[in-house]
Every structure is written in structure tokens, then in C-alpha cells.
Amino acid sequence: MAEECGELVQACMKIQRHGLDPQRVTALIEEVGDVQCLIDLMQVHNVMTFEEVDKRIEVKKAKLKQWSSLYD
Ligand SMILES: [Mg+2]
């Protein structure tokens, strides 16, 4: 998971540095998929439940709505 999160950070940072283009979006999709795969596996292997993660998603959404314009 840590390794895949690092790869996702790299894909995000390349977009931040060089901008969005189709090749970088493809790389971003690949890394998001890799991380999502491992998130799913952690839930399948009972490291955490889907409900616990869903609860946290709601907390994060509330923070973003309060402190960012991402939901505007
Ligand atoms: Mg990867």
C-alpha cells in the first residue's frame, strides 16, 4: 500500500509540475486503480470495514466543504 501510495503521489506531482495531458491522466488513473485495489484488499482481509471507510469519507467531505472550494 505504501509503495502504491508513493506512486500515486508521484503521478499527482507530475501533473502539478507539468499540467494535465492525456498521458499523465492515464498514469494517474493507473495509480488510483492500484491504490483502490489495495484499499479493497485491506477491506476483504478485514484490516478495516467498508463501513469504517465510508464513515471517514463523510468526515473528509465535510472538511473539504468547510475549508476548500472543491464542492462549490
Ligand atoms: Mg502503481
PDB file of N, CA and C and ligand atoms in Angstrom:
ATOM      1  N   MET A   1       0.824  -1.188   0.000  1.00  0.00           N
ATOM      2  CA  MET A   1       0.000   0.000   0.000  1.00  0.00           C
ATOM      3  C   MET A   1       0.867   1.251   0.000  1.00  0.00           C
ATOM      4  N   ALA A   2       1.868   1.272   0.863  1.00  0.00           N
ATOM      5  CA  ALA A   2       2.732   2.452   0.932  1.00  0.00           C
ATOM      6  C   ALA A   2       3.430   2.701  -0.413  1.00  0.00           C
ATOM      7  N   GLU A   3       3.895   1.632  -1.027  1.00  0.00           N
ATOM      8  CA  GLU A   3       4.571   1.755  -2.320  1.00  0.00           C
ATOM      9  C   GLU A   3       3.619   2.333  -3.376  1.00  0.00           C
ATOM     10  N   GLU A   4       2.394   1.820  -3.421  1.00  0.00           N
ATOM     11  CA  GLU A   4       1.421   2.322  -4.401  1.00  0.00           C
ATOM     12  C   GLU A   4       1.007   3.760  -4.096  1.00  0.00           C
ATOM     13  N   CYS A   5       0.878   4.113  -2.811  1.00  0.00           N
ATOM     14  CA  CYS A   5       0.575   5.499  -2.455  1.00  0.00           C
ATOM     15  C   CYS A   5       1.699   6.426  -2.909  1.00  0.00           C
ATOM     16  N   GLY A   6       2.929   5.964  -2.785  1.00  0.00           N
ATOM     17  CA  GLY A   6       4.065   6.754  -3.260  1.00  0.00           C
ATOM     18  C   GLY A   6       3.997   6.972  -4.765  1.00  0.00           C
ATOM     19  N   GLU A   7       3.613   5.934  -5.494  1.00  0.00           N
ATOM     20  CA  GLU A   7       3.480   6.068  -6.952  1.00  0.00           C
ATOM     21  C   GLU A   7       2.345   7.028  -7.313  1.00  0.00           C
ATOM     22  N   LEU A   8       1.264   6.993  -6.528  1.00  0.00           N
ATOM     23  CA  LEU A   8       0.150   7.928  -6.769  1.00  0.00           C
ATOM     24  C   LEU A   8       0.599   9.369  -6.498  1.00  0.00           C
ATOM     25  N   VAL A   9       1.350   9.567  -5.434  1.00  0.00           N
ATOM     26  CA  VAL A   9       1.887  10.907  -5.144  1.00  0.00           C
ATOM     27  C   VAL A   9       2.742  11.387  -6.315  1.00  0.00           C
ATOM     28  N   GLN A  10       3.598  10.515  -6.827  1.00  0.00           N
ATOM     29  CA  GLN A  10       4.451  10.898  -7.966  1.00  0.00           C
ATOM     30  C   GLN A  10       3.614  11.309  -9.169  1.00  0.00           C
ATOM     31  N   ALA A  11       2.558  10.548  -9.472  1.00  0.00           N
ATOM     32  CA  ALA A  11       1.697  10.887 -10.615  1.00  0.00           C
ATOM     33  C   ALA A  11       1.030  12.242 -10.396  1.00  0.00           C
ATOM     34  N   CYS A  12       0.580  12.505  -9.167  1.00  0.00           N
ATOM     35  CA  CYS A  12      -0.056  13.793  -8.855  1.00  0.00           C
ATOM     36  C   CYS A  12       0.954  14.935  -8.982  1.00  0.00           C
ATOM     37  N   MET A  13       2.151  14.727  -8.479  1.00  0.00           N
ATOM     38  CA  MET A  13       3.157  15.781  -8.513  1.00  0.00           C
ATOM     39  C   MET A  13       3.596  16.102  -9.943  1.00  0.00           C
ATOM     40  N   LYS A  14       3.642  15.093 -10.809  1.00  0.00           N
ATOM     41  CA  LYS A  14       3.980  15.356 -12.218  1.00  0.00           C
ATOM     42  C   LYS A  14       2.915  16.230 -12.864  1.00  0.00           C
ATOM     43  N   ILE A  15       1.650  15.988 -12.518  1.00  0.00           N
ATOM     44  CA  ILE A  15       0.563  16.823 -13.056  1.00  0.00           C
ATOM     45  C   ILE A  15       0.659  18.234 -12.502  1.00  0.00           C
ATOM     46  N   GLN A  16       0.969  18.330 -11.194  1.00  0.00           N
ATOM     47  CA  GLN A  16       1.108  19.663 -10.595  1.00  0.00           C
ATOM     48  C   GLN A  16       2.251  20.433 -11.275  1.00  0.00           C
ATOM     49  N   ARG A  17       3.351  19.755 -11.542  1.00  0.00           N
ATOM     50  CA  ARG A  17       4.530  20.402 -12.128  1.00  0.00           C
ATOM     51  C   ARG A  17       4.358  20.718 -13.611  1.00  0.00           C
ATOM     52  N   HIS A  18       3.792  19.758 -14.360  1.00  0.00           N
ATOM     53  CA  HIS A  18       3.786  19.884 -15.819  1.00  0.00           C
ATOM     54  C   HIS A  18       2.406  20.074 -16.428  1.00  0.00           C
ATOM     55  N   GLY A  19       1.350  19.960 -15.613  1.00  0.00           N
ATOM     56  CA  GLY A  19      -0.008  20.130 -16.121  1.00  0.00           C
ATOM     57  C   GLY A  19      -0.633  18.821 -16.576  1.00  0.00           C
ATOM     58  N   LEU A  20      -1.935  18.914 -16.860  1.00  0.00           N
ATOM     59  CA  LEU A  20      -2.694  17.733 -17.271  1.00  0.00           C
ATOM     60  C   LEU A  20      -2.516  17.488 -18.760  1.00  0.00           C
ATOM     61  N   ASP A  21      -2.159  16.305 -19.117  1.00  0.00           N
ATOM     62  CA  ASP A  21      -2.248  15.890 -20.523  1.00  0.00           C
ATOM     63  C   ASP A  21      -2.708  14.439 -20.521  1.00  0.00           C
ATOM     64  N   PRO A  22      -3.149  13.953 -21.669  1.00  0.00           N
ATOM     65  CA  PRO A  22      -3.748  12.602 -21.677  1.00  0.00           C
ATOM     66  C   PRO A  22      -2.835  11.506 -21.121  1.00  0.00           C
ATOM     67  N   GLN A  23      -1.550  11.588 -21.390  1.00  0.00           N
ATOM     68  CA  GLN A  23      -0.607  10.573 -20.898  1.00  0.00           C
ATOM     69  C   GLN A  23      -0.514  10.601 -19.372  1.00  0.00           C
ATOM     70  N   ARG A  24      -0.482  11.812 -18.801  1.00  0.00           N
ATOM     71  CA  ARG A  24      -0.396  11.920 -17.336  1.00  0.00           C
ATOM     72  C   ARG A  24      -1.713  11.509 -16.683  1.00  0.00           C
ATOM     73  N   VAL A  25      -2.824  11.785 -17.352  1.00  0.00           N
ATOM     74  CA  VAL A  25      -4.122  11.331 -16.821  1.00  0.00           C
ATOM     75  C   VAL A  25      -4.167   9.802 -16.823  1.00  0.00           C
ATOM     76  N   THR A  26      -3.651   9.192 -17.878  1.00  0.00           N
ATOM     77  CA  THR A  26      -3.594   7.722 -17.926  1.00  0.00           C
ATOM     78  C   THR A  26      -2.763   7.177 -16.769  1.00  0.00           C
ATOM     79  N   ALA A  27      -1.604   7.809 -16.519  1.00  0.00           N
ATOM     80  CA  ALA A  27      -0.753   7.370 -15.397  1.00  0.00           C
ATOM     81  C   ALA A  27      -1.479   7.570 -14.068  1.00  0.00           C
ATOM     82  N   LEU A  28      -2.208   8.683 -13.939  1.00  0.00           N
ATOM     83  CA  LEU A  28      -2.970   8.947 -12.708  1.00  0.00           C
ATOM     84  C   LEU A  28      -4.041   7.878 -12.494  1.00  0.00           C
ATOM     85  N   ILE A  29      -4.762   7.555 -13.550  1.00  0.00           N
ATOM     86  CA  ILE A  29      -5.807   6.519 -13.460  1.00  0.00           C
ATOM     87  C   ILE A  29      -5.202   5.186 -13.025  1.00  0.00           C
ATOM     88  N   GLU A  30      -4.053   4.845 -13.605  1.00  0.00           N
ATOM     89  CA  GLU A  30      -3.397   3.582 -13.222  1.00  0.00           C
ATOM     90  C   GLU A  30      -3.059   3.561 -11.746  1.00  0.00           C
ATOM     91  N   GLU A  31      -2.505   4.650 -11.253  1.00  0.00           N
ATOM     92  CA  GLU A  31      -2.094   4.666  -9.836  1.00  0.00           C
ATOM     93  C   GLU A  31      -3.293   4.730  -8.894  1.00  0.00           C
ATOM     94  N   VAL A  32      -4.336   5.467  -9.276  1.00  0.00           N
ATOM     95  CA  VAL A  32      -5.565   5.466  -8.463  1.00  0.00           C
ATOM     96  C   VAL A  32      -6.136   4.051  -8.412  1.00  0.00           C
ATOM     97  N   GLY A  33      -6.129   3.377  -9.551  1.00  0.00           N
ATOM     98  CA  GLY A  33      -6.629   1.995  -9.585  1.00  0.00           C
ATOM     99  C   GLY A  33      -5.803   1.062  -8.717  1.00  0.00           C
ATOM    100  N   ASP A  34      -4.470   1.240  -8.750  1.00  0.00           N
ATOM    101  CA  ASP A  34      -3.592   0.410  -7.917  1.00  0.00           C
ATOM    102  C   ASP A  34      -3.903   0.621  -6.437  1.00  0.00           C
ATOM    103  N   VAL A  35      -4.052   1.880  -6.050  1.00  0.00           N
ATOM    104  CA  VAL A  35      -4.341   2.177  -4.637  1.00  0.00           C
ATOM    105  C   VAL A  35      -5.723   1.654  -4.259  1.00  0.00           C
ATOM    106  N   GLN A  36      -6.703   1.863  -5.155  1.00  0.00           N
ATOM    107  CA  GLN A  36      -8.064   1.386  -4.860  1.00  0.00           C
ATOM    108  C   GLN A  36      -8.089  -0.134  -4.706  1.00  0.00           C
ATOM    109  N   CYS A  37      -7.311  -0.829  -5.542  1.00  0.00           N
ATOM    110  CA  CYS A  37      -7.214  -2.285  -5.446  1.00  0.00           C
ATOM    111  C   CYS A  37      -6.735  -2.704  -4.057  1.00  0.00           C
ATOM    112  N   LEU A  38      -5.711  -2.019  -3.560  1.00  0.00           N
ATOM    113  CA  LEU A  38      -5.172  -2.368  -2.237  1.00  0.00           C
ATOM    114  C   LEU A  38      -6.116  -1.960  -1.115  1.00  0.00           C
ATOM    115  N   ILE A  39      -6.831  -0.840  -1.288  1.00  0.00           N
ATOM    116  CA  ILE A  39      -7.853  -0.460  -0.304  1.00  0.00           C
ATOM    117  C   ILE A  39      -8.904  -1.566  -0.234  1.00  0.00           C
ATOM    118  N   ASP A  40      -9.356  -2.007  -1.400  1.00  0.00           N
ATOM    119  CA  ASP A  40     -10.357  -3.086  -1.439  1.00  0.00           C
ATOM    120  C   ASP A  40      -9.826  -4.343  -0.752  1.00  0.00           C
ATOM    121  N   LEU A  41      -8.558  -4.691  -1.026  1.00  0.00           N
ATOM    122  CA  LEU A  41      -7.968  -5.889  -0.407  1.00  0.00           C
ATOM    123  C   LEU A  41      -7.874  -5.770   1.112  1.00  0.00           C
ATOM    124  N   MET A  42      -7.555  -4.566   1.584  1.00  0.00           N
ATOM    125  CA  MET A  42      -7.497  -4.366   3.038  1.00  0.00           C
ATOM    126  C   MET A  42      -8.861  -4.612   3.669  1.00  0.00           C
ATOM    127  N   GLN A  43      -9.909  -4.241   2.953  1.00  0.00           N
ATOM    128  CA  GLN A  43     -11.265  -4.468   3.465  1.00  0.00           C
ATOM    129  C   GLN A  43     -11.627  -5.948   3.373  1.00  0.00           C
ATOM    130  N   VAL A  44     -11.263  -6.590   2.268  1.00  0.00           N
ATOM    131  CA  VAL A  44     -11.541  -8.020   2.109  1.00  0.00           C
ATOM    132  C   VAL A  44     -10.834  -8.832   3.198  1.00  0.00           C
ATOM    133  N   HIS A  45      -9.625  -8.402   3.566  1.00  0.00           N
ATOM    134  CA  HIS A  45      -8.847  -9.116   4.583  1.00  0.00           C
ATOM    135  C   HIS A  45      -9.092  -8.590   5.998  1.00  0.00           C
ATOM    136  N   ASN A  46     -10.173  -7.847   6.154  1.00  0.00           N
ATOM    137  CA  ASN A  46     -10.629  -7.402   7.480  1.00  0.00           C
ATOM    138  C   ASN A  46      -9.630  -6.538   8.247  1.00  0.00           C
ATOM    139  N   VAL A  47      -8.802  -5.819   7.508  1.00  0.00           N
ATOM    140  CA  VAL A  47      -7.966  -4.823   8.171  1.00  0.00           C
ATOM    141  C   VAL A  47      -8.860  -3.668   8.628  1.00  0.00           C
ATOM    142  N   MET A  48      -9.890  -3.411   7.805  1.00  0.00           N
ATOM    143  CA  MET A  48     -10.882  -2.379   8.114  1.00  0.00           C
ATOM    144  C   MET A  48     -12.160  -2.757   7.386  1.00  0.00           C
ATOM    145  N   THR A  49     -13.263  -2.134   7.812  1.00  0.00           N
ATOM    146  CA  THR A  49     -14.527  -2.455   7.141  1.00  0.00           C
ATOM    147  C   THR A  49     -14.879  -1.356   6.134  1.00  0.00           C
ATOM    148  N   PHE A  50     -15.728  -1.713   5.192  1.00  0.00           N
ATOM    149  CA  PHE A  50     -16.223  -0.725   4.233  1.00  0.00           C
ATOM    150  C   PHE A  50     -16.956   0.388   4.992  1.00  0.00           C
ATOM    151  N   GLU A  51     -17.687   0.008   6.049  1.00  0.00           N
ATOM    152  CA  GLU A  51     -18.455   0.992   6.821  1.00  0.00           C
ATOM    153  C   GLU A  51     -17.527   1.998   7.506  1.00  0.00           C
ATOM    154  N   GLU A  52     -16.410   1.508   8.047  1.00  0.00           N
ATOM    155  CA  GLU A  52     -15.459   2.419   8.699  1.00  0.00           C
ATOM    156  C   GLU A  52     -14.887   3.405   7.692  1.00  0.00           C
ATOM    157  N   VAL A  53     -14.579   2.918   6.520  1.00  0.00           N
ATOM    158  CA  VAL A  53     -14.021   3.803   5.490  1.00  0.00           C
ATOM    159  C   VAL A  53     -15.091   4.789   5.008  1.00  0.00           C
ATOM    160  N   ASP A  54     -16.324   4.305   4.814  1.00  0.00           N
ATOM    161  CA  ASP A  54     -17.414   5.197   4.398  1.00  0.00           C
ATOM    162  C   ASP A  54     -17.628   6.317   5.412  1.00  0.00           C
ATOM    163  N   LYS A  55     -17.544   5.967   6.692  1.00  0.00           N
ATOM    164  CA  LYS A  55     -17.704   6.976   7.742  1.00  0.00           C
ATOM    165  C   LYS A  55     -16.630   8.047   7.623  1.00  0.00           C
ATOM    166  N   ARG A  56     -15.414   7.599   7.384  1.00  0.00           N
ATOM    167  CA  ARG A  56     -14.309   8.552   7.256  1.00  0.00           C
ATOM    168  C   ARG A  56     -14.465   9.422   6.005  1.00  0.00           C
ATOM    169  N   ILE A  57     -14.974   8.828   4.930  1.00  0.00           N
ATOM    170  CA  ILE A  57     -15.211   9.610   3.703  1.00  0.00           C
ATOM    171  C   ILE A  57     -16.143  10.782   4.005  1.00  0.00           C
ATOM    172  N   GLU A  58     -17.174  10.535   4.794  1.00  0.00           N
ATOM    173  CA  GLU A  58     -18.113  11.611   5.138  1.00  0.00           C
ATOM    174  C   GLU A  58     -17.425  12.699   5.956  1.00  0.00           C
ATOM    175  N   VAL A  59     -16.533  12.309   6.869  1.00  0.00           N
ATOM    176  CA  VAL A  59     -15.776  13.293   7.662  1.00  0.00           C
ATOM    177  C   VAL A  59     -14.910  14.146   6.740  1.00  0.00           C
ATOM    178  N   LYS A  60     -14.234  13.498   5.806  1.00  0.00           N
ATOM    179  CA  LYS A  60     -13.351  14.234   4.882  1.00  0.00           C
ATOM    180  C   LYS A  60     -14.153  15.166   3.982  1.00  0.00           C
ATOM    181  N   LYS A  61     -15.296  14.681   3.486  1.00  0.00           N
ATOM    182  CA  LYS A  61     -16.163  15.546   2.657  1.00  0.00           C
ATOM    183  C   LYS A  61     -16.566  16.796   3.420  1.00  0.00           C
ATOM    184  N   ALA A  62     -16.956  16.626   4.678  1.00  0.00           N
ATOM    185  CA  ALA A  62     -17.374  17.778   5.488  1.00  0.00           C
ATOM    186  C   ALA A  62     -16.226  18.771   5.635  1.00  0.00           C
ATOM    187  N   LYS A  63     -15.017  18.261   5.859  1.00  0.00           N
ATOM    188  CA  LYS A  63     -13.848  19.154   5.986  1.00  0.00           C
ATOM    189  C   LYS A  63     -13.590  19.894   4.684  1.00  0.00           C
ATOM    190  N   LEU A  64     -13.666  19.180   3.571  1.00  0.00           N
ATOM    191  CA  LEU A  64     -13.420  19.825   2.274  1.00  0.00           C
ATOM    192  C   LEU A  64     -14.477  20.884   1.970  1.00  0.00           C
ATOM    193  N   LYS A  65     -15.732  20.585   2.341  1.00  0.00           N
ATOM    194  CA  LYS A  65     -16.795  21.569   2.112  1.00  0.00           C
ATOM    195  C   LYS A  65     -16.562  22.819   2.942  1.00  0.00           C
ATOM    196  N   GLN A  66     -16.013  22.626   4.152  1.00  0.00           N
ATOM    197  CA  GLN A  66     -15.769  23.768   5.026  1.00  0.00           C
ATOM    198  C   GLN A  66     -14.532  24.555   4.599  1.00  0.00           C
ATOM    199  N   TRP A  67     -13.474  23.881   4.213  1.00  0.00           N
ATOM    200  CA  TRP A  67     -12.177  24.532   4.058  1.00  0.00           C
ATOM    201  C   TRP A  67     -11.679  24.650   2.629  1.00  0.00           C
ATOM    202  N   SER A  68     -12.435  24.148   1.655  1.00  0.00           N
ATOM    203  CA  SER A  68     -11.978  24.264   0.263  1.00  0.00           C
ATOM    204  C   SER A  68     -13.169  24.598  -0.629  1.00  0.00           C
ATOM    205  N   SER A  69     -12.875  24.853  -1.878  1.00  0.00           N
ATOM    206  CA  SER A  69     -13.951  25.156  -2.839  1.00  0.00           C
ATOM    207  C   SER A  69     -14.202  23.967  -3.751  1.00  0.00           C
ATOM    208  N   LEU A  70     -13.701  22.789  -3.392  1.00  0.00           N
ATOM    209  CA  LEU A  70     -13.801  21.626  -4.277  1.00  0.00           C
ATOM    210  C   LEU A  70     -15.236  21.177  -4.526  1.00  0.00           C
ATOM    211  N   TYR A  71     -16.143  21.468  -3.586  1.00  0.00           N
ATOM    212  CA  TYR A  71     -17.540  21.058  -3.761  1.00  0.00           C
ATOM    213  C   TYR A  71     -18.423  22.196  -4.248  1.00  0.00           C
ATOM    214  N   ASP A  72     -17.841  23.366  -4.515  1.00  0.00           N
ATOM    215  CA  ASP A  72     -18.649  24.508  -4.973  1.00  0.00           C
ATOM    216  C   ASP A  72     -19.135  24.324  -6.397  1.00  0.00           C
TER     217      ASP A  72
HETATM  218 MG    MG B   1       1.364   1.547  -9.116  1.00  0.00          MG
END
